[in-house]
Amino acid sequence: MTDLDTLEGDLLGQVGSASDEASLDAVRVAALGKKGSISELLKTLGGMTPEERKERGPLINGLRDRVQGAIATRREALAEAALEARLSAERIDITLPVRDAPESRGRIHPISQVMDEITAIFADMGFSVAEGPDIETDDYNFTALNFPPGHPAREMHDTFFLAPDHNGQRKVLRTHTSPVQIRTMRSQEPPIRVICPGRTYRHDSDQTHTPMFHQVEGLVIDKTATIANLKWVLEEFCRTFFEVDAVKMRFRPSFFPFTEPSAEVDIQCSRKGGEIRFGEGTDWLEILGCGMVHPNVLRNCGYDPDFVQGFAFGMGIDRIAMLKYGTPDLRPFFEADVRWLEHYGFRPLDIPSLVAGLTS
Ligand code: PHE
C-alpha cells in the first residue's frame, strides 16, 4: 500500500464519518485547503523531473478528484438528511380532532337571550331602551312612585336596605325596575316609549324566587295613550315572544301605588303532561303587572296630568324565560354551572331578531 492509498483511505474515512456540514468542511480544508494534505502533495509536482511528474501527477490528481467527489456526495447526503429531519419535526398531525373556536364554544345565558328577544320585539314597536342604577334612593324606588312614607305597600317589597350614608339616608337595592320610569320622565319630554330591562332585588328565596332577579319595565307617555293601546302592546308582545298565533290574556284588577287603574295579567296555558303550552288549555299563569300611570307620579316628574297620560307595565324576565325554555327551577339560572349553561345556553352568533327569528 502506497502513501497515497493510505492518505486516501484516511480522508475518505473522515468524509464518511463527518456528521454535519461544519465537520465535513473541516475535512475539506485539511485536505484541499491552502495548506491541506493533498494541496501540499500537488505543490511537490513542480520540483519533480518530467518522468516522475508523469507518473505521480495522475495519481495525485486522481486522489484529489476522488476526495473532492466524495466530499460533494457527502455534502448532498447531509443536506438531504437535515431537510428530512426538519420535515418530520414540523409535521402536523391532521388526524387530531378539531377543537371548536372560543366564539362558537361560548354560550349566551338564557336570561341574556330573553332580554335580547324582548328588546328586539319592543324595538320593532318603536320602543327604545332606558337604564337606571341597581342601588336606588328611597325617593326613586318608592316616594316618587307614589308610595307615601309608612305606606304598607313598601313592606310588601322585602327591601334590602344599605347602611345609612353621612346624611342618614338609606339607599336600597331597587325592588323593581319602576324607578327607571321616574328617571326617564324626569330627563325626557313626552312622547316617551321605553323599556327598561335590568336586575332587581328582594329578600326572598325558594324554587321560583331568588334574591336577585330580572324585570323589564315598559313606559309609554303621550297625549292619548290608552288602556286599549296597553292591551294591544302586551298581546303583540306575548304572541311574538311565545311564538304562537294567538295568546289569550286575562286582565285582573289589582293595586300598585303608581298606576290607576292597575291590573295583573295572566296568560292562558295548558300544563298537560308536565309541559307548559301557550295558546291552549284551561290554566292561567300570571306574568306581569300594569296600569295607567298614576296622576301623582306624572306630577312628581313635573308633568301635568291634564295634558299627558300613559301606561306602564312590569314583567319578570326570569319567569318568562323559565316558561319559554322549560326550566323547572329558577335557582340554577344563577349558579354559574357551566354544564347547565352548555345545555340551556344559546349560540353566541344566533342573535335574536324579528327578521331572522327569535330563536333560530
Ligand atoms: N313594579 C311592579 C312590580 O314589581 C310591576 C309594575 C310595573 C306594575 C309597572 C305596574 C306598572 O311588582
Coordinates of C-alpha atoms and ligand atoms in Angstrom, one line a residue:
M1 CA 0.0 0.0 0.0
T2 CA 1.5 3.3 -1.1
D3 CA 1.4 6.6 1.0
L4 CA -1.3 7.9 -1.4
D5 CA -3.5 4.9 -0.8
T6 CA -3.2 5.3 3.0
L7 CA -3.9 9.0 2.7
E8 CA -7.0 8.3 0.5
G9 CA -8.3 5.7 2.9
D10 CA -7.9 8.1 5.8
L11 CA -9.5 11.1 4.1
L12 CA -12.5 9.1 2.7
G13 CA -13.0 7.6 6.2
Q14 CA -13.1 11.1 7.6
V15 CA -15.5 12.3 4.9
G16 CA -17.8 9.3 5.6
S17 CA -17.9 9.9 9.3
A18 CA -18.5 13.7 9.1
S19 CA -21.9 14.1 10.8
D20 CA -22.7 17.7 9.8
E21 CA -21.7 20.4 7.3
A22 CA -19.2 22.0 9.7
S23 CA -17.2 18.9 10.3
L24 CA -17.3 18.0 6.6
D25 CA -15.9 21.4 5.8
A26 CA -13.1 20.9 8.3
V27 CA -12.1 17.7 6.5
R28 CA -12.2 19.6 3.2
V29 CA -9.9 22.4 4.5
A30 CA -7.5 19.8 6.0
A31 CA -7.2 18.1 2.6
L32 CA -7.8 20.6 -0.1
G33 CA -7.3 24.0 1.6
K34 CA -4.2 26.1 1.0
K35 CA -2.1 24.0 3.4
G36 CA -4.1 20.9 3.0
S37 CA -2.5 17.4 2.7
I38 CA -3.5 17.0 -0.9
S39 CA -2.6 20.6 -1.8
E40 CA 0.9 20.0 -0.3
L41 CA 1.3 16.9 -2.5
L42 CA 0.2 18.9 -5.6
K43 CA 2.9 21.5 -4.8
T44 CA 5.6 18.8 -4.9
L45 CA 4.9 18.2 -8.6
G46 CA 6.7 21.4 -9.6
G47 CA 10.0 20.1 -8.2
M48 CA 9.9 16.7 -10.0
T49 CA 11.6 15.5 -13.1
P50 CA 9.3 15.2 -16.1
E51 CA 9.3 11.4 -15.8
E52 CA 8.4 11.5 -12.1
R53 CA 5.7 14.1 -12.7
K54 CA 4.3 11.9 -15.5
E55 CA 3.9 9.0 -13.1
R56 CA 2.9 10.9 -9.8
G57 CA 0.8 13.6 -11.5
P58 CA -2.1 11.4 -12.5
L59 CA -2.0 9.6 -9.1
I60 CA -2.2 12.8 -7.0
N61 CA -4.8 14.4 -9.3
G62 CA -6.8 11.3 -9.2
L63 CA -6.7 11.3 -5.4
R64 CA -7.8 14.9 -5.4
D65 CA -10.7 14.3 -7.7
R66 CA -12.0 11.3 -5.7
V67 CA -11.7 13.1 -2.4
Q68 CA -13.5 16.2 -3.9
G69 CA -16.2 13.9 -5.3
A70 CA -16.7 12.1 -2.0
I71 CA -17.0 15.5 -0.2
A72 CA -19.6 16.7 -2.7
T73 CA -21.6 13.5 -2.4
R74 CA -21.4 13.6 1.4
R75 CA -22.5 17.2 1.5
E76 CA -25.6 16.4 -0.6
A77 CA -26.4 13.4 1.7
L78 CA -26.0 15.6 4.8
A79 CA -28.3 18.4 3.3
E80 CA -30.9 15.8 2.5
A81 CA -30.8 14.3 6.0
A82 CA -31.1 17.8 7.5
L83 CA -34.2 18.5 5.4
E84 CA -35.7 15.2 6.3
A85 CA -35.2 15.9 10.0
R86 CA -36.8 19.3 9.6
L87 CA -39.8 18.0 7.7
S88 CA -40.5 15.3 10.2
A89 CA -40.1 17.7 13.2
E90 CA -42.5 20.2 11.6
R91 CA -45.1 17.6 10.6
I92 CA -48.6 18.4 11.7
D93 CA -50.9 15.5 12.6
I94 CA -54.0 16.4 10.7
T95 CA -55.8 13.4 12.2
L96 CA -56.2 15.3 15.6
P97 CA -59.8 16.3 16.2
V98 CA -60.5 19.9 15.6
R99 CA -61.4 21.9 18.7
D100 CA -64.2 24.5 18.4
A101 CA -63.1 28.1 18.3
P102 CA -63.9 30.0 21.5
E103 CA -66.5 32.1 19.9
S104 CA -68.5 29.0 18.9
R105 CA -67.9 27.2 22.2
G106 CA -69.2 30.0 24.5
R107 CA -72.9 30.2 25.4
I108 CA -75.3 33.0 25.9
H109 CA -77.2 32.7 29.2
P110 CA -80.9 32.2 28.7
I111 CA -81.6 35.5 30.7
S112 CA -79.4 37.5 28.3
Q113 CA -81.0 35.7 25.4
V114 CA -84.5 36.5 26.6
M115 CA -83.5 40.2 27.3
D116 CA -82.3 40.4 23.7
E117 CA -85.5 38.8 22.4
I118 CA -87.6 41.3 24.5
T119 CA -85.6 44.2 23.2
A120 CA -85.9 43.0 19.6
I121 CA -89.7 42.8 19.9
F122 CA -90.2 46.1 21.6
A123 CA -87.7 47.9 19.3
D124 CA -89.9 46.8 16.4
M125 CA -92.8 48.6 18.1
G126 CA -90.8 51.8 18.4
F127 CA -89.5 51.4 22.0
S128 CA -86.0 52.4 23.0
V129 CA -84.1 51.0 26.0
A130 CA -83.6 53.1 29.2
E131 CA -81.5 52.1 32.2
G132 CA -81.0 53.1 35.8
P133 CA -78.8 52.1 38.7
D134 CA -79.2 48.9 40.8
I135 CA -78.7 51.0 44.0
E136 CA -81.5 53.5 44.3
T137 CA -82.6 56.2 46.6
D138 CA -85.8 55.7 48.6
D139 CA -87.3 58.5 46.5
Y140 CA -86.9 56.9 43.1
N141 CA -87.8 53.4 44.3
F142 CA -90.8 54.4 46.4
T143 CA -91.8 58.0 47.2
A144 CA -91.8 59.4 43.6
L145 CA -93.7 56.3 42.6
N146 CA -96.5 57.4 45.0
F147 CA -95.6 55.1 47.9
P148 CA -96.2 57.5 50.8
P149 CA -93.8 57.1 53.7
G150 CA -95.1 54.4 56.0
H151 CA -97.4 53.0 53.4
P152 CA -98.0 49.2 53.8
A153 CA -97.1 48.6 50.1
R154 CA -93.5 49.4 51.0
E155 CA -93.4 46.4 53.4
M156 CA -94.6 44.1 50.6
H157 CA -91.4 44.6 48.7
D158 CA -89.0 42.8 51.1
T159 CA -86.4 45.5 50.6
F160 CA -82.7 45.2 51.0
F161 CA -81.5 48.5 52.7
L162 CA -78.0 49.8 52.7
A163 CA -76.3 51.3 55.7
P164 CA -77.2 55.0 56.2
D165 CA -74.9 57.4 54.5
H166 CA -73.5 60.6 56.1
N167 CA -76.9 62.3 55.7
G168 CA -78.6 59.4 57.4
Q169 CA -80.1 58.4 54.1
R170 CA -80.6 54.7 53.5
K171 CA -80.3 53.7 49.9
V172 CA -81.9 50.5 48.7
L173 CA -81.3 47.8 46.1
R174 CA -84.1 48.6 43.7
T175 CA -87.0 46.2 44.3
H176 CA -88.4 46.8 40.8
T177 CA -87.5 48.5 37.6
S178 CA -90.2 51.1 38.1
P179 CA -87.7 53.8 39.4
V180 CA -86.4 53.9 35.8
Q181 CA -89.9 55.3 34.8
I182 CA -89.2 58.3 37.1
R183 CA -85.6 58.7 35.8
T184 CA -86.9 58.7 32.3
M185 CA -89.8 61.1 32.8
R186 CA -87.5 63.5 34.7
S187 CA -84.9 63.6 31.9
Q188 CA -87.1 63.4 28.8
E189 CA -90.1 65.1 27.3
P190 CA -93.1 63.2 26.1
P191 CA -93.8 61.4 23.9
I192 CA -91.9 58.6 25.7
R193 CA -91.8 55.0 24.6
V194 CA -89.2 53.0 26.6
I195 CA -88.5 49.6 28.0
C196 CA -86.1 49.2 31.0
P197 CA -84.7 45.8 31.5
G198 CA -82.5 45.1 34.5
R199 CA -81.7 43.5 37.8
T200 CA -83.9 43.8 40.8
Y201 CA -83.6 42.6 44.4
R202 CA -85.9 41.3 47.1
H203 CA -85.4 39.4 50.3
D204 CA -86.9 36.2 49.0
S205 CA -85.6 32.7 48.1
D206 CA -87.3 29.5 47.0
Q207 CA -87.8 27.4 43.8
T208 CA -89.4 30.3 41.9
H209 CA -87.8 33.3 43.8
T210 CA -84.2 34.4 44.0
P211 CA -82.9 37.4 46.0
M212 CA -81.7 38.9 42.7
F213 CA -84.0 38.6 39.7
H214 CA -84.7 40.5 36.5
Q215 CA -87.6 42.6 35.3
V216 CA -88.4 44.6 32.3
E217 CA -90.4 47.8 32.7
G218 CA -92.4 49.4 29.9
L219 CA -93.5 53.0 29.8
V220 CA -95.5 55.0 27.3
I221 CA -96.4 58.6 27.8
D222 CA -98.1 60.9 25.4
K223 CA -101.3 62.8 25.0
T224 CA -103.6 59.9 24.1
A225 CA -102.1 56.6 25.2
T226 CA -104.9 54.4 26.5
I227 CA -105.6 51.0 28.1
A228 CA -106.6 49.7 24.7
N229 CA -103.0 50.6 23.4
L230 CA -101.6 48.9 26.5
K231 CA -103.6 45.7 25.8
W232 CA -102.5 45.6 22.2
V233 CA -98.8 46.1 23.0
L234 CA -98.9 43.3 25.6
E235 CA -100.8 40.9 23.4
E236 CA -98.5 41.6 20.5
F237 CA -95.5 41.1 22.8
C238 CA -96.7 37.7 24.2
R239 CA -97.7 36.4 20.8
T240 CA -94.3 37.2 19.3
F241 CA -92.3 36.2 22.4
F242 CA -94.0 32.8 22.9
E243 CA -94.1 32.3 19.1
V244 CA -97.8 31.4 18.9
D245 CA -100.6 32.7 16.6
A246 CA -102.7 33.9 19.5
V247 CA -102.5 34.1 23.3
K248 CA -105.5 34.5 25.5
M249 CA -104.8 37.1 28.2
R250 CA -106.8 37.9 31.3
F251 CA -106.6 41.3 32.9
R252 CA -107.3 41.0 36.7
P253 CA -107.9 44.2 38.7
S254 CA -105.0 44.8 41.1
F255 CA -103.3 47.5 43.0
F256 CA -100.0 49.3 42.5
P257 CA -99.4 52.8 44.1
F258 CA -98.0 54.1 40.8
T259 CA -100.8 53.0 38.4
E260 CA -104.6 53.7 38.4
P261 CA -106.4 51.6 37.3
S262 CA -104.0 48.7 37.8
A263 CA -104.1 45.1 36.6
E264 CA -102.3 41.9 36.8
V265 CA -102.1 39.9 33.6
D266 CA -102.4 36.1 33.2
I267 CA -101.9 34.2 30.1
Q268 CA -103.7 31.0 29.1
C269 CA -101.8 27.8 29.0
S270 CA -102.1 24.1 29.3
R271 CA -100.0 22.0 31.7
K272 CA -100.7 18.6 30.3
G273 CA -98.0 16.0 31.0
G274 CA -95.9 18.4 33.0
E275 CA -95.3 20.5 29.9
I276 CA -96.5 24.1 29.6
R277 CA -98.0 25.2 26.3
F278 CA -99.4 28.6 25.4
G279 CA -102.4 29.5 23.2
E280 CA -104.3 26.4 24.5
G281 CA -105.6 24.8 27.7
T282 CA -107.5 25.9 30.7
D283 CA -104.8 27.1 33.2
W284 CA -103.8 30.7 33.8
L285 CA -100.3 31.9 34.5
E286 CA -99.5 35.4 36.0
I287 CA -96.7 37.1 34.1
L288 CA -96.9 40.9 34.7
G289 CA -98.4 43.9 36.4
C290 CA -99.6 47.0 34.5
G291 CA -101.8 50.0 34.6
M292 CA -102.3 53.7 33.6
V293 CA -99.6 55.9 35.1
H294 CA -101.0 57.5 38.3
P295 CA -101.5 61.3 38.1
N296 CA -99.4 61.8 41.2
V297 CA -96.5 60.0 39.5
L298 CA -96.9 62.3 36.5
R299 CA -96.9 65.3 38.8
N300 CA -93.8 64.1 40.7
C301 CA -92.0 64.2 37.4
G302 CA -93.1 67.7 36.6
Y303 CA -95.8 66.7 34.1
D304 CA -99.4 68.0 34.0
P305 CA -101.8 65.0 34.1
D306 CA -104.4 67.2 32.4
F307 CA -102.2 67.2 29.3
V308 CA -100.3 63.9 29.3
Q309 CA -101.1 60.4 30.2
G310 CA -99.7 57.0 29.7
F311 CA -99.3 53.4 30.7
A312 CA -96.7 51.2 32.3
F313 CA -96.1 47.5 32.8
G314 CA -93.5 45.4 34.6
M315 CA -92.7 41.8 33.8
G316 CA -90.5 39.2 35.4
I317 CA -87.9 38.2 32.9
D318 CA -86.7 35.0 34.7
R319 CA -90.3 33.9 34.9
I320 CA -91.0 34.1 31.2
A321 CA -87.5 32.7 30.4
M322 CA -88.4 29.6 32.6
L323 CA -91.8 29.3 30.8
K324 CA -90.4 29.6 27.3
Y325 CA -87.4 27.4 27.7
G326 CA -88.9 24.8 30.1
T327 CA -86.5 25.1 33.1
P328 CA -88.4 23.9 36.2
D329 CA -86.2 25.6 38.8
L330 CA -85.1 29.3 38.9
R331 CA -82.1 28.8 41.1
P332 CA -79.7 27.2 38.5
F333 CA -80.0 30.4 36.5
F334 CA -77.6 32.0 38.9
E335 CA -75.4 29.1 40.0
A336 CA -72.9 29.6 37.2
D337 CA -72.7 25.8 36.4
V338 CA -71.0 25.5 33.0
R339 CA -72.7 22.2 32.3
W340 CA -76.2 23.8 32.9
L341 CA -75.2 26.6 30.6
E342 CA -74.0 24.3 27.9
H343 CA -77.4 22.6 28.0
Y344 CA -79.7 25.7 28.3
G345 CA -77.4 28.4 26.8
F346 CA -77.6 29.8 23.2
R347 CA -75.0 30.0 20.5
P348 CA -73.4 33.5 20.6
L349 CA -73.9 34.2 16.9
D350 CA -77.6 33.4 16.8
I351 CA -78.7 36.9 17.6
P352 CA -82.4 37.2 18.1
S353 CA -84.2 39.4 15.6
L354 CA -87.7 39.5 14.2
V355 CA -86.4 39.0 10.7
A356 CA -84.1 36.1 11.3
G357 CA -86.3 34.5 14.0
L358 CA -86.1 35.0 17.8
T359 CA -84.8 31.5 18.5
S360 CA -83.3 30.1 15.3
Ligands
PHE1 N1 -93.2 47.3 39.6 C1 -94.3 46.4 39.7 C2 -93.7 45.1 40.5 O1 -92.6 45.0 40.6 C3 -94.8 45.9 38.4 C4 -95.5 47.0 37.6 C5 -94.8 47.8 36.8 C6 -96.9 47.2 37.8 C7 -95.4 48.8 36.1 C8 -97.5 48.2 37.1 C9 -96.8 49.0 36.3 O2 -94.5 44.4 41.0

